[in-house]
Coordinates of C-alpha atoms and ligand atoms in Angstrom, one line a residue:
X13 CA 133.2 -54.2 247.4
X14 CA 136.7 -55.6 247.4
X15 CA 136.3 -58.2 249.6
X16 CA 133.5 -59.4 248.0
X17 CA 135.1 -59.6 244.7
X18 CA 137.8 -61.2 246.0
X19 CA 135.9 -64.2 247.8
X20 CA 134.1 -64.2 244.7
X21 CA 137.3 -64.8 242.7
X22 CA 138.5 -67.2 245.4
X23 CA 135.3 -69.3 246.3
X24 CA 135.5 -70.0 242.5
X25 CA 137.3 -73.3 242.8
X26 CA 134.8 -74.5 244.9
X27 CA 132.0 -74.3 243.1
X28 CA 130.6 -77.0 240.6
X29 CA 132.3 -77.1 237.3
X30 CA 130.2 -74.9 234.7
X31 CA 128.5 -77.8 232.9
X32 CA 128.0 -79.3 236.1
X33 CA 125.5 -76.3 237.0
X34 CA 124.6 -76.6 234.0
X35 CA 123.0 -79.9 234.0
X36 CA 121.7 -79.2 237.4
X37 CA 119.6 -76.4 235.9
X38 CA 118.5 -78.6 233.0
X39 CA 120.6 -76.6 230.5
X40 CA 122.4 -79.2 228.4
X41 CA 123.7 -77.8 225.4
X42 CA 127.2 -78.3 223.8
X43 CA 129.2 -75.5 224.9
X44 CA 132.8 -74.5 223.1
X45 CA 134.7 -72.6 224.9
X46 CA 138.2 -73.8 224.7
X47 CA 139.3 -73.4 221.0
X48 CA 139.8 -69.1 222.1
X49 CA 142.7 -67.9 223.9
X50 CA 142.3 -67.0 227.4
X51 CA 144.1 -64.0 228.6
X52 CA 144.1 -63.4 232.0
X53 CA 144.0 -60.0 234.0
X54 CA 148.0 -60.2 234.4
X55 CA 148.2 -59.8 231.1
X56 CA 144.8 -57.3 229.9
X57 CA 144.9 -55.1 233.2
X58 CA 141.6 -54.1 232.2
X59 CA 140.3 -51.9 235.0
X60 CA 137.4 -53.7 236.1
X61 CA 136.0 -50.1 238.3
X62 CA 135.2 -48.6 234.6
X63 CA 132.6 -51.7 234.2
X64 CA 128.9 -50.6 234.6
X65 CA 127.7 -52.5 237.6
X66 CA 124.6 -53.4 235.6
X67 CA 127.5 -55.4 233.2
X68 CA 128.5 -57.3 235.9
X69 CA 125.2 -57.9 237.9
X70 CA 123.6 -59.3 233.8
X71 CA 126.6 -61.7 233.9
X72 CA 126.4 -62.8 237.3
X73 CA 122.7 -63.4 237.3
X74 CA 123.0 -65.8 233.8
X75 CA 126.2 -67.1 235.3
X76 CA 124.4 -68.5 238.9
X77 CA 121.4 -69.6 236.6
X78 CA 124.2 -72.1 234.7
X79 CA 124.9 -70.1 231.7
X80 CA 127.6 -68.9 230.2
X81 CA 127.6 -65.2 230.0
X82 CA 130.4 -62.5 229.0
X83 CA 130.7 -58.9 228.4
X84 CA 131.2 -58.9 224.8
X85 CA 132.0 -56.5 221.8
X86 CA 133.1 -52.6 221.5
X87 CA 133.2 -52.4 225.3
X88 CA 135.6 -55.0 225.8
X89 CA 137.4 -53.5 223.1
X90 CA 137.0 -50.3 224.7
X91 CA 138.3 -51.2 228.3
X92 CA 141.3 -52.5 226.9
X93 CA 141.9 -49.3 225.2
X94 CA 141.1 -47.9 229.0
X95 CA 138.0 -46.0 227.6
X96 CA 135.0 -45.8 229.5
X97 CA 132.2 -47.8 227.3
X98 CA 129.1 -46.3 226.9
X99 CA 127.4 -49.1 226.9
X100 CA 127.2 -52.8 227.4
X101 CA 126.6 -56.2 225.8
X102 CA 126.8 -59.6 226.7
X103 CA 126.8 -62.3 225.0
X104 CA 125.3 -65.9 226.4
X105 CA 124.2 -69.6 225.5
X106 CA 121.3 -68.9 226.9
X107 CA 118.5 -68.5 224.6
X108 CA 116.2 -64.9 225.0
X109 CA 113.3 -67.0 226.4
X110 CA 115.9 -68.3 229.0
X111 CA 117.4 -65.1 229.9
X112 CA 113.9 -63.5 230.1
X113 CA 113.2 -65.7 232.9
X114 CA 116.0 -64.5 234.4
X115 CA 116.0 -61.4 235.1
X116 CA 112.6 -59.9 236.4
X117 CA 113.0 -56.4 235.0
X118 CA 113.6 -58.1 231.2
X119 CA 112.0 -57.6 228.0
X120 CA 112.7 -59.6 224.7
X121 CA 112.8 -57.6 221.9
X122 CA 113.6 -57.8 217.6
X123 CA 111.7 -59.7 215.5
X124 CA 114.8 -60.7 213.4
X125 CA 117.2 -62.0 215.3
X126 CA 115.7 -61.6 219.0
X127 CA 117.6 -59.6 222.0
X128 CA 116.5 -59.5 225.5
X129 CA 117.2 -55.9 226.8
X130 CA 117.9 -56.6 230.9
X131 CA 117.5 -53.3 233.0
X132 CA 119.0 -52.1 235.8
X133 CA 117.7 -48.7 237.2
X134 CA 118.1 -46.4 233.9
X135 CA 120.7 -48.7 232.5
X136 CA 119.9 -51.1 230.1
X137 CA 121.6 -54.2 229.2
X138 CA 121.2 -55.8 225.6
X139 CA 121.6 -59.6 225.8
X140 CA 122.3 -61.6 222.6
X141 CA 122.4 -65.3 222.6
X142 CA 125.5 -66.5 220.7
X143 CA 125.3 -66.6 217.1
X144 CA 125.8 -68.7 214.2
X145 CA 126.6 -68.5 210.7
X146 CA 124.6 -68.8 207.2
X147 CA 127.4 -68.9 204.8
X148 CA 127.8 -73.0 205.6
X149 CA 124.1 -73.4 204.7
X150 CA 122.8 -74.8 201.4
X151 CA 119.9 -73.1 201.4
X152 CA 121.2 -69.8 199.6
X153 CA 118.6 -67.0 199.4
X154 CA 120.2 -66.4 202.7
X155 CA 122.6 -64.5 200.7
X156 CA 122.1 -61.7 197.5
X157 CA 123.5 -61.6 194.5
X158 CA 126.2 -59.5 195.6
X159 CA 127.1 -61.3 198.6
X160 CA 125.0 -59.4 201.0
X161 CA 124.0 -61.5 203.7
X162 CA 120.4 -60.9 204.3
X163 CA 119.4 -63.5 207.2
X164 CA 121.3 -63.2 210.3
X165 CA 119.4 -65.3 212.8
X166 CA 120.6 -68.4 213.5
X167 CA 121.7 -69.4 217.1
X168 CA 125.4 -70.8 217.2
X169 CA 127.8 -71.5 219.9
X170 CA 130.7 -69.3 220.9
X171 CA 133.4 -69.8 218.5
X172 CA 131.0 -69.5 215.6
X173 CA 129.4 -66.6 217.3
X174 CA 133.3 -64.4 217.4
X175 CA 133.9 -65.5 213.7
X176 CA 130.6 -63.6 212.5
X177 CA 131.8 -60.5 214.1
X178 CA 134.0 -58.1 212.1
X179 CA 137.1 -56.7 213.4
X180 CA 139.3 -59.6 215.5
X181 CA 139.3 -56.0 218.3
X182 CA 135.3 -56.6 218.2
X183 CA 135.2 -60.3 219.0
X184 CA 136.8 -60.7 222.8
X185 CA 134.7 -62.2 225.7
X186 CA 135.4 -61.0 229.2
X187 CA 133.9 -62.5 232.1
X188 CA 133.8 -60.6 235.2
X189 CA 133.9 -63.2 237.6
X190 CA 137.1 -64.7 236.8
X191 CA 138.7 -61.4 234.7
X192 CA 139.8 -63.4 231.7
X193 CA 139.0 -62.4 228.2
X194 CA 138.9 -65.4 225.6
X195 CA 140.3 -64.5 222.3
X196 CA 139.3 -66.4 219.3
X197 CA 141.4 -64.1 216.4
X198 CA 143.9 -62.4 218.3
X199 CA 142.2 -59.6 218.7
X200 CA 143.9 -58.6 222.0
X201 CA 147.8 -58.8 220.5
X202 CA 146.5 -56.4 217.5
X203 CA 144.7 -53.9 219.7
X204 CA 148.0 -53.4 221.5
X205 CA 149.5 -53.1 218.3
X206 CA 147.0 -50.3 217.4
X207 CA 145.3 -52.1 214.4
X208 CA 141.9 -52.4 213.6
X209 CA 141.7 -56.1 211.1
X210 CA 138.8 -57.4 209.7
X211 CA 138.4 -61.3 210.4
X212 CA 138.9 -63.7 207.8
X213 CA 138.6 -62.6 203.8
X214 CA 137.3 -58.6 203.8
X215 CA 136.3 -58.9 200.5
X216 CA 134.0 -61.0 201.4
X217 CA 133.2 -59.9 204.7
X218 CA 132.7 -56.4 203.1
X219 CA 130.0 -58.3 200.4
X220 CA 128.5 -59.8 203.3
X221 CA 127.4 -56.7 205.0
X222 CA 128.7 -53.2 203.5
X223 CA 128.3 -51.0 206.0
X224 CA 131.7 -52.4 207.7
X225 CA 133.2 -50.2 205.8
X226 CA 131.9 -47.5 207.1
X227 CA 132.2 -49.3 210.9
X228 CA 136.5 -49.6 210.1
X229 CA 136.5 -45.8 209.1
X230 CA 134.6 -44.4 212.2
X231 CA 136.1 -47.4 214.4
X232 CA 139.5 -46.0 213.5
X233 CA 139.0 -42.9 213.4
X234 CA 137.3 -43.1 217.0
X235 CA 139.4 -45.2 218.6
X236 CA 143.1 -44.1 216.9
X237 CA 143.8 -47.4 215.4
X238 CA 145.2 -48.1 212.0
X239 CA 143.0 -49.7 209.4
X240 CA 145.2 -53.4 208.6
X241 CA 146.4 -52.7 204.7
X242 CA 144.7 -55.4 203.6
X243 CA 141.6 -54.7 205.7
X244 CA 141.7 -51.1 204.3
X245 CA 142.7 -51.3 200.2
X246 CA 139.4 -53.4 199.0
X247 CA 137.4 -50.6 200.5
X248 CA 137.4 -47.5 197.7
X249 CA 136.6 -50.1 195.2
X250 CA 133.4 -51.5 196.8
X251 CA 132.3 -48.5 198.2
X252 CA 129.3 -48.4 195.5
X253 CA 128.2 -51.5 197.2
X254 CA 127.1 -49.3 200.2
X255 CA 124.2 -47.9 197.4
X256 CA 122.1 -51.5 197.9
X257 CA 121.9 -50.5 201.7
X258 CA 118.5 -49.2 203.3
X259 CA 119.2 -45.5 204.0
X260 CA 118.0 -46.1 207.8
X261 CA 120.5 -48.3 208.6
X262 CA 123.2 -45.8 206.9
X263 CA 121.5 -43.1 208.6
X264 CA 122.0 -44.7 212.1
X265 CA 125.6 -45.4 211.2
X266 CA 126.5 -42.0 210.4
X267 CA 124.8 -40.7 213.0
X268 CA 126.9 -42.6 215.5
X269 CA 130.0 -41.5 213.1
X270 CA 129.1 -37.7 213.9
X271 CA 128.7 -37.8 217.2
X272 CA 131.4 -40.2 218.2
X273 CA 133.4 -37.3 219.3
X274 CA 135.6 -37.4 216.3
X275 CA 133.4 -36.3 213.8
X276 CA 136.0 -34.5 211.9
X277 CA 138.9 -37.1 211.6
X278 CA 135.7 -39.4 210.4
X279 CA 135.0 -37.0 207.7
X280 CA 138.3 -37.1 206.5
X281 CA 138.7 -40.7 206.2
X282 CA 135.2 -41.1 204.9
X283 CA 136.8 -39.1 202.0
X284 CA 140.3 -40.6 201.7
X285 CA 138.9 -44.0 201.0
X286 CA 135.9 -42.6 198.8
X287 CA 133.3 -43.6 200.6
X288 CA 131.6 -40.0 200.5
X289 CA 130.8 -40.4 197.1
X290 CA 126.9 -40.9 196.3
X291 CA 126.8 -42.3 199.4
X292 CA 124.0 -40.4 201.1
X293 CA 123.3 -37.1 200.1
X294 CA 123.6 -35.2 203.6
X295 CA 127.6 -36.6 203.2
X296 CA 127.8 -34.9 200.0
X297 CA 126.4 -31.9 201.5
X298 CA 129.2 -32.2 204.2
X299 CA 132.5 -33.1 202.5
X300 CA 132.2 -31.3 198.8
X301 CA 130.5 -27.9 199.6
X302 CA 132.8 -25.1 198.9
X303 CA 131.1 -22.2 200.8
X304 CA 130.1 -24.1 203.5
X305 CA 133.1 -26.0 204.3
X306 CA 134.5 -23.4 206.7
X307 CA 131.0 -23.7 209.0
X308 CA 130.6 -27.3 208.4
X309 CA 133.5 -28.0 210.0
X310 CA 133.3 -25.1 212.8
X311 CA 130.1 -27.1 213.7
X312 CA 131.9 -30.7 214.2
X313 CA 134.5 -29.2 216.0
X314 CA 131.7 -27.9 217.7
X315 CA 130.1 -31.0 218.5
X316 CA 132.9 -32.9 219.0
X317 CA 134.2 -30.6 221.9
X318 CA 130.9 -31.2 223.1
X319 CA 130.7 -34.6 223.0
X320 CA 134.4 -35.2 224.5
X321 CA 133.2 -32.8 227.7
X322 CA 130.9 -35.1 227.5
X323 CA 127.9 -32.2 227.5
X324 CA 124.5 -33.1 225.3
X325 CA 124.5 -32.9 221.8
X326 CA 121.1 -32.9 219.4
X327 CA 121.3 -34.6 216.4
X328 CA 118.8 -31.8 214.9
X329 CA 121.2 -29.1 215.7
X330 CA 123.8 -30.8 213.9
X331 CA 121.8 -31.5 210.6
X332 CA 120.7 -28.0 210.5
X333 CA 124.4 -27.0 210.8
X334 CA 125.2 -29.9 208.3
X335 CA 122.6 -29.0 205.6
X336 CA 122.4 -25.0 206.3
X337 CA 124.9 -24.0 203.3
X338 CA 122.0 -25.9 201.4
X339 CA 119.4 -24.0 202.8
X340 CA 121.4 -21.0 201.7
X341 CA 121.5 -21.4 198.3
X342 CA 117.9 -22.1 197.7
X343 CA 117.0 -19.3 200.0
X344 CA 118.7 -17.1 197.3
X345 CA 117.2 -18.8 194.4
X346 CA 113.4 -18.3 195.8
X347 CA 114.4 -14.4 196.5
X348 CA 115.7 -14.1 192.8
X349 CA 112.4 -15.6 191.6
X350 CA 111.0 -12.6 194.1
X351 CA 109.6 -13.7 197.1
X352 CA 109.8 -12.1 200.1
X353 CA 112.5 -13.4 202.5
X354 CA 110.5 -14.9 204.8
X355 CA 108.6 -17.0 202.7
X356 CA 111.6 -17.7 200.6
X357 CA 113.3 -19.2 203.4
X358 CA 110.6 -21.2 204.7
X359 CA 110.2 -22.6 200.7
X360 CA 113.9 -23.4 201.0
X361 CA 113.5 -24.9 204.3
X362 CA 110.8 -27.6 203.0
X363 CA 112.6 -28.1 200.2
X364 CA 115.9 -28.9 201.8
X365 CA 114.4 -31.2 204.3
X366 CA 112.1 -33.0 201.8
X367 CA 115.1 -33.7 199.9
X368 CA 116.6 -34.9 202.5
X369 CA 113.5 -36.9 203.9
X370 CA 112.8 -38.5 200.9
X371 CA 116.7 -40.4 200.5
X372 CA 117.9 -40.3 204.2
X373 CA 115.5 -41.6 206.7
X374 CA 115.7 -38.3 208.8
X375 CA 113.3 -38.9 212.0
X376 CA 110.8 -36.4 211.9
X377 CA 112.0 -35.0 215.8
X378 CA 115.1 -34.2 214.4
X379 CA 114.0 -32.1 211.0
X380 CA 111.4 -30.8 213.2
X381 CA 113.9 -28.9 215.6
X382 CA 116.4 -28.5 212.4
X383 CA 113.6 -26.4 210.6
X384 CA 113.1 -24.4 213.7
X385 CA 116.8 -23.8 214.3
X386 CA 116.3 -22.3 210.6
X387 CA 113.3 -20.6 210.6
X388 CA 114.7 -18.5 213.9
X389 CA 117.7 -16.9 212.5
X390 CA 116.4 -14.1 210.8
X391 CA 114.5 -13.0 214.0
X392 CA 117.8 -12.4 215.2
X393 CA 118.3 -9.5 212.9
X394 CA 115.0 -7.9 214.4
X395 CA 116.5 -5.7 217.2
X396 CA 113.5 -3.3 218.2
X397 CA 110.8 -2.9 220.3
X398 CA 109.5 -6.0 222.0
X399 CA 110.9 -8.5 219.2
X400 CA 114.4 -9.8 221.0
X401 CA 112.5 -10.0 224.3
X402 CA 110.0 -12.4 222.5
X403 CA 112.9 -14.5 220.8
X404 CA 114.4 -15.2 224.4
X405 CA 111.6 -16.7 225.2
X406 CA 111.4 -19.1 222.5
X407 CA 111.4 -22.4 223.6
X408 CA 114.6 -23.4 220.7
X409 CA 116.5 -19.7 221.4
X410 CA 119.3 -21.6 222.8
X411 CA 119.6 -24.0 219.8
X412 CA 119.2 -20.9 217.4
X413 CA 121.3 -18.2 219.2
X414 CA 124.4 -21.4 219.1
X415 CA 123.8 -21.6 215.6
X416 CA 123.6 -17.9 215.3
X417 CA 127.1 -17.8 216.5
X418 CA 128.6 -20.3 214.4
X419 CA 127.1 -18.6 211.9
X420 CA 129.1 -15.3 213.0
X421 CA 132.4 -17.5 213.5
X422 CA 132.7 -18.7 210.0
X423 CA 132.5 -15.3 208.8
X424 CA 129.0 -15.8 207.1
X425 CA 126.9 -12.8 209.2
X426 CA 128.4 -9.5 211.1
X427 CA 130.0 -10.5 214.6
X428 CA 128.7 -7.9 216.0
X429 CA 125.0 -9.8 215.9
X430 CA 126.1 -12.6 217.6
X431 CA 128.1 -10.4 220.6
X432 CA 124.6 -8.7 220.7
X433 CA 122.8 -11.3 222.0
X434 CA 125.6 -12.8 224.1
X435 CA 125.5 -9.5 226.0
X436 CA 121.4 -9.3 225.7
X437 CA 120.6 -12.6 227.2
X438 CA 123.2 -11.9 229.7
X439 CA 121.8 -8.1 230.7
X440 CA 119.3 -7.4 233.3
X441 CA 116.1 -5.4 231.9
X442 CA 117.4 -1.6 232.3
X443 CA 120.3 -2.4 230.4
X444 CA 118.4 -4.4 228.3
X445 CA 116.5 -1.1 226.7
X446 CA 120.1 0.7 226.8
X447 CA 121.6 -2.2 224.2
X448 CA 118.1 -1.9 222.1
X449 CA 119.4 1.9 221.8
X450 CA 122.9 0.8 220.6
X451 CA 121.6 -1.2 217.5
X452 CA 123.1 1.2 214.6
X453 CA 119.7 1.5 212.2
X454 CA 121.4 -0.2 209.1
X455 CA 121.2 -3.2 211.2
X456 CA 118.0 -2.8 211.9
X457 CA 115.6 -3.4 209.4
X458 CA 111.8 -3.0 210.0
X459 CA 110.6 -6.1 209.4
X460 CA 110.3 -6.3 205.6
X461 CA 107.5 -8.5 205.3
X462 CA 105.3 -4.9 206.7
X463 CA 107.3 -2.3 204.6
X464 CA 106.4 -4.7 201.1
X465 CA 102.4 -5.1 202.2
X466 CA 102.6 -1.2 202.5
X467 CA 104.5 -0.8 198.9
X468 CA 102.1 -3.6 197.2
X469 CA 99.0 -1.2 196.2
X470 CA 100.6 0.8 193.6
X471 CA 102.8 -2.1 192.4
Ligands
ATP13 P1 130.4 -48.5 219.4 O1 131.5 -48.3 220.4 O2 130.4 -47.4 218.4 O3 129.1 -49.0 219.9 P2 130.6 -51.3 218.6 O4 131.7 -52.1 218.0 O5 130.2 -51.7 220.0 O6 131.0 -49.8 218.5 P3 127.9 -51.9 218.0 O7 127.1 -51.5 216.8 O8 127.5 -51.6 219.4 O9 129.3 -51.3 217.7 O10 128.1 -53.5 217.8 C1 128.4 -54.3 218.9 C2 129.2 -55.5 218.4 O11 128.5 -56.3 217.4 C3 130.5 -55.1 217.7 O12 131.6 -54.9 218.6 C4 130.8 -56.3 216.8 O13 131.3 -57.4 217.5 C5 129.4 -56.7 216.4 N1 129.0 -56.1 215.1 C6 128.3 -54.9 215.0 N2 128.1 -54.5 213.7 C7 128.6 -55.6 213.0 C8 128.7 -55.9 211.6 N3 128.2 -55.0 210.7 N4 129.2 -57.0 211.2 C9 129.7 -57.9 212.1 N5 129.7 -57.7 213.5 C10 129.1 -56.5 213.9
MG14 MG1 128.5 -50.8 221.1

C-alpha cells in the first residue's frame, strides 16, 4: 500500500501536465486553480490512513479520466482537525454526465442542482461538479426579497466554487495524489487558530441562506471552534429570518445538530444566540420546558454518549424523549376531562405528534416508533401474570424499557420499576415467577381499563 503510494507520488512528474490529459481526453474547459494557496503535507500532516479508500479510489478514477477531482468540504475540515469524517465529497470539473461515465457503479441524482452519488461496496461517494455563483447575475428572481438565494445551480469553476461555501474551514480542496490542500480563504491558518469564520460579508451570507446560522452553532459546537466575533454578533438579530425556511430543511439540520454527538453543547448555543426562539416548535419543547428539562437533557447526554461510542442511535427514540414532557401534560388534561388512562394517552399521543407533523416535517418511521416508545410505558407498570412476559417480547421493548429508565433517572417514575425489569429481562424463567411474587400490590394495579368496564353499570 506504501509502495504504491509512494510511486504514485513519485511517478507524478512524469506524467503529462493536467491540461495536457486533459485535451487528450477531449475535456477543454478553463480550469483555475492557481489563485488558492497550496499547502502541502509538511505543513497539514493530515493523516491520509483516516481517508475512506472509496475517497481516494473517486478521485483517482476522475483524476486518470483528465479531471480535476479533490476531497472537499467538512471532511477536509475534519482530517485536519484529526477526526475521522463520516463521510465524503469531492468536488470536480467534470460535469455529472461526465463523471457518470466514469464510474460503472454511478447514479446521477437531484433535480436542482444535479450530484452523481459514486459507490464503492456500501460506501457511497457524492460527487458535485464545481459551482458557481448567482449574486453576479442580472437576472434577479434568483434571489428573494430578503436576500435569500433561491437558485443554486449554476456550474462555475474552482475559485468561484470555494467562495459560495460558508465557513473559510468548509472551503479547502485536498487531493490525494499529491497530499496538498488548496486554500482559497485561509481557511487552514484559522482552523489552527480554532475559529470557525464565515467568508466574505455574513450579513449577507446569512440573508443568502439562513440556515448557516444554525450550521456555525452546531459546527462549533461539534467541532470546539470559536464562532469569529463578527461571524457570530449579526446572528440573534436575524434569527427570525430562519421563519421563511421550509421546515424539512430545518428539520434535517437539527437532526444532524442532535445527533452530532454534542447535542447538549448545541442546545446551549442554540439558546445563547436566540436562535431557539419560534424557531421550530420541537426546539421550544427542548430548551424552555421547566418539568422536563432534567429528562431532556438526561436523554442527550444519553445520545450523545451513544453516538461518541459510536453505538446506533434512532432518531424516533430521541423525539419521543424530546417531546414526552409534552405528551405528559396533555395526558393529564384528557384524564381531568375523565377518560380512562389508556385512551387518554393515546389522545395525547396523536395530538402531540399531529402537532408536531403538521409544522416540522417529522418522517412518518420516526413518529411511528416515537408513538410506540409511548404507547409501551404504561405496560411496564403491569407486573402480573403473563403481561411482563408478553412486553419482552415486543418487538420495540428495548426502545421502551431505555426510555423507561430515563424516565426512572430523572426522577419522574419509582426506581424501583426500572431495576425491575433490568433484573426481569436478565432472569432465567424460575426466577422469573419468584420477581412476579416480589411486586409490592400498590405497585401493581389491575389493569384499570377492566376494573372501570366492571364499575360502569351502576354509574
Ligand atoms: P458535517 O460534518 O456535519 O457533514 P459539513 O460541513 O460537511 O458538516 P454538509 O452539509 O455535509 O456539512 O456540507 C458539505 C459542504 O458543503 C460544507 O462543508 C460546505 O462547504 C458546503 N455547504 C453546506 N451547506 C452550506 C450552506 N448552507 N452554505 C454554503 N455552503 C454550504
Ligand atoms: Mg459533510
Amino acid at each position: 500500500m506504501i509502495k504504491k503510494l509512494l510511486q504514485r507520488v513519485f511517478s507524478k512528474k512524469d506524467k503529462p501536465a493536467k491540461h495536457e490529459v486533459a485535451k487528450q481526453n477531449g475535456h477543454t474547459k478553463k480550469r483555475v486553480d492557481t489563485s488558492g494557496k497550496r499547502i502541502s503535507n509538511q505543513t497539514h500532516r493530515i493523516d491520509r490512513r483516516l481517508l475512506s479508500t472509496a475517497a481516494i479510489k473517486t478521485t483517482e478514477g476522475l483524476q486518470k479520466a483528465g479531471f480535476e477531482a479533490y476531497v472537499v468540504g467538512g471532511a477536509v475540515r475534519d482530517l485536519l482537525l484529526k477526526k475521522r469524517p463520516k463521510d465524503f465529497d469531492v468536488a470536480t470539473d467534470a460535469t455529472p454526465e461526465q463523471v457518470n461515465r466514469v464510474f460503472r457503479r454511478s447514479r446521477i441524482i437531484g433535480r436542482r442542482f444535479r450530484l452523481v452519488h459514486v459507490m464503492f461496496g456500501d460506501e457511497t461517494i457524492e460527487v458535485s461538479t464545481f459551482r458557481g455563483s448567482h449574486l453576479g447575475d442580472t437576472d434577479d428572481n434568483q434571489v428573494a426579497d430578503s436576500g435569500r438565494i433561491l437558485r443554486d445551480n449554476v456550474f462555475g469553476n474552482q475559485e468561484e466554487d470555494a467562495v459560495r461555501r460558508d465557513f473559510t474551514a468548509n472551503a479547502l480542496y485536498y487531493d490525494p495524489a499529491t497530499e496538498d490542500i488548496l486554500d482559497f480563504h485561509n481557511g487552514v491558518a484559522d482552523i489552527q487558530a480554532g475559529i470557525l469564520k464565515m467568508i466574505g460579508d455574513p450579513v449577507t451570507r446569512y440573508r443568502e441562506d439562513p440556515v448557516r446560522m444554525l450550521r456555525a452553532v452546531r459546527l462549533s459546537a461539534k467541532l470546539g471552534l470559536k464562532i469569529d466575533p463578527n461571524t457570530e454578533s449579526p446572528i440573534p438579530k436575524l434569527a427570525e429570518l430562519l421563519g421563511d425556511v421550509p421546515p424539512s430543511r430545518l428539520f434535517d439540520e437539527m437532526l444532524k445538530l442532535f445527533l452530532s454527538g454534542h447535542a447538549i453543547q448545541s442546545a446551549v448555543q442554540l439558546r445563547k444566540h436566540g436562535l431557539h426562539h419560534g424557531l421550530l416548535p420541537l426546539l421550544d419543547v427542548v430548551l424552555e420546558q421547566p418539568i422536563g428539562a432534567k429528562f431532556v437533557n438526561l436523554a442527550l447526554k444519553n445520545t450523545d454518549a451513544r453516538v461518541l461510542a459510536e453505538k446506533p442511535v434512532s432518531p424516533g427514540f430521541l423525539f419521543a424523549t424530546l417531546l414526552w414532557h409534552e405528551v405528559l401534560v396533555a395526558w393529564q388534561r384528557y384524564q381531568k376531562q375523565g377518560n380512562r388512562p389508556i385512551p387518554a394517552l393515546h389522545m395525547a399521543m396523536t395530538e402531540v405528534s399531529d402537532i408536531q407533523a403538521e409544522k416540522l416535517a417529522i418522517h412518518k418511521r420516526y413518529s411511528t416508533t416515537m408513538k410506540e416508545i409511548w404507547g409501551l410505558q404504561p405496560r411496564f407498570e403491569m407486573r402480573v401474570g403473563k403481561r411482563p412476559f408478553g412486553l419482552l417480547e415486543h418487538p420495540r421493548y428495548r426502545a421502551a424499557y431505555d426510555f423507561l429508565l430515563l424516565r426512572c433517572e430523572s426522577g419522574e417514575v419509582d426506581m424501583e420499576l426500572g431495576e425491575w425489569w433490568t433484573k426481569f429481562a436478565e432472569a432465567q424463567t424460575e426466577e422469573r415467577l419468584t420477581l412476579l411474587n416480589t411486586v409490592p400490590p400498590s405497585n401493581n394495579p389491575e389493569p384499570r381499563s377492566r376494573r372501570r368496564r366492571r364499575r360502569k353499570p351502576s354509574a
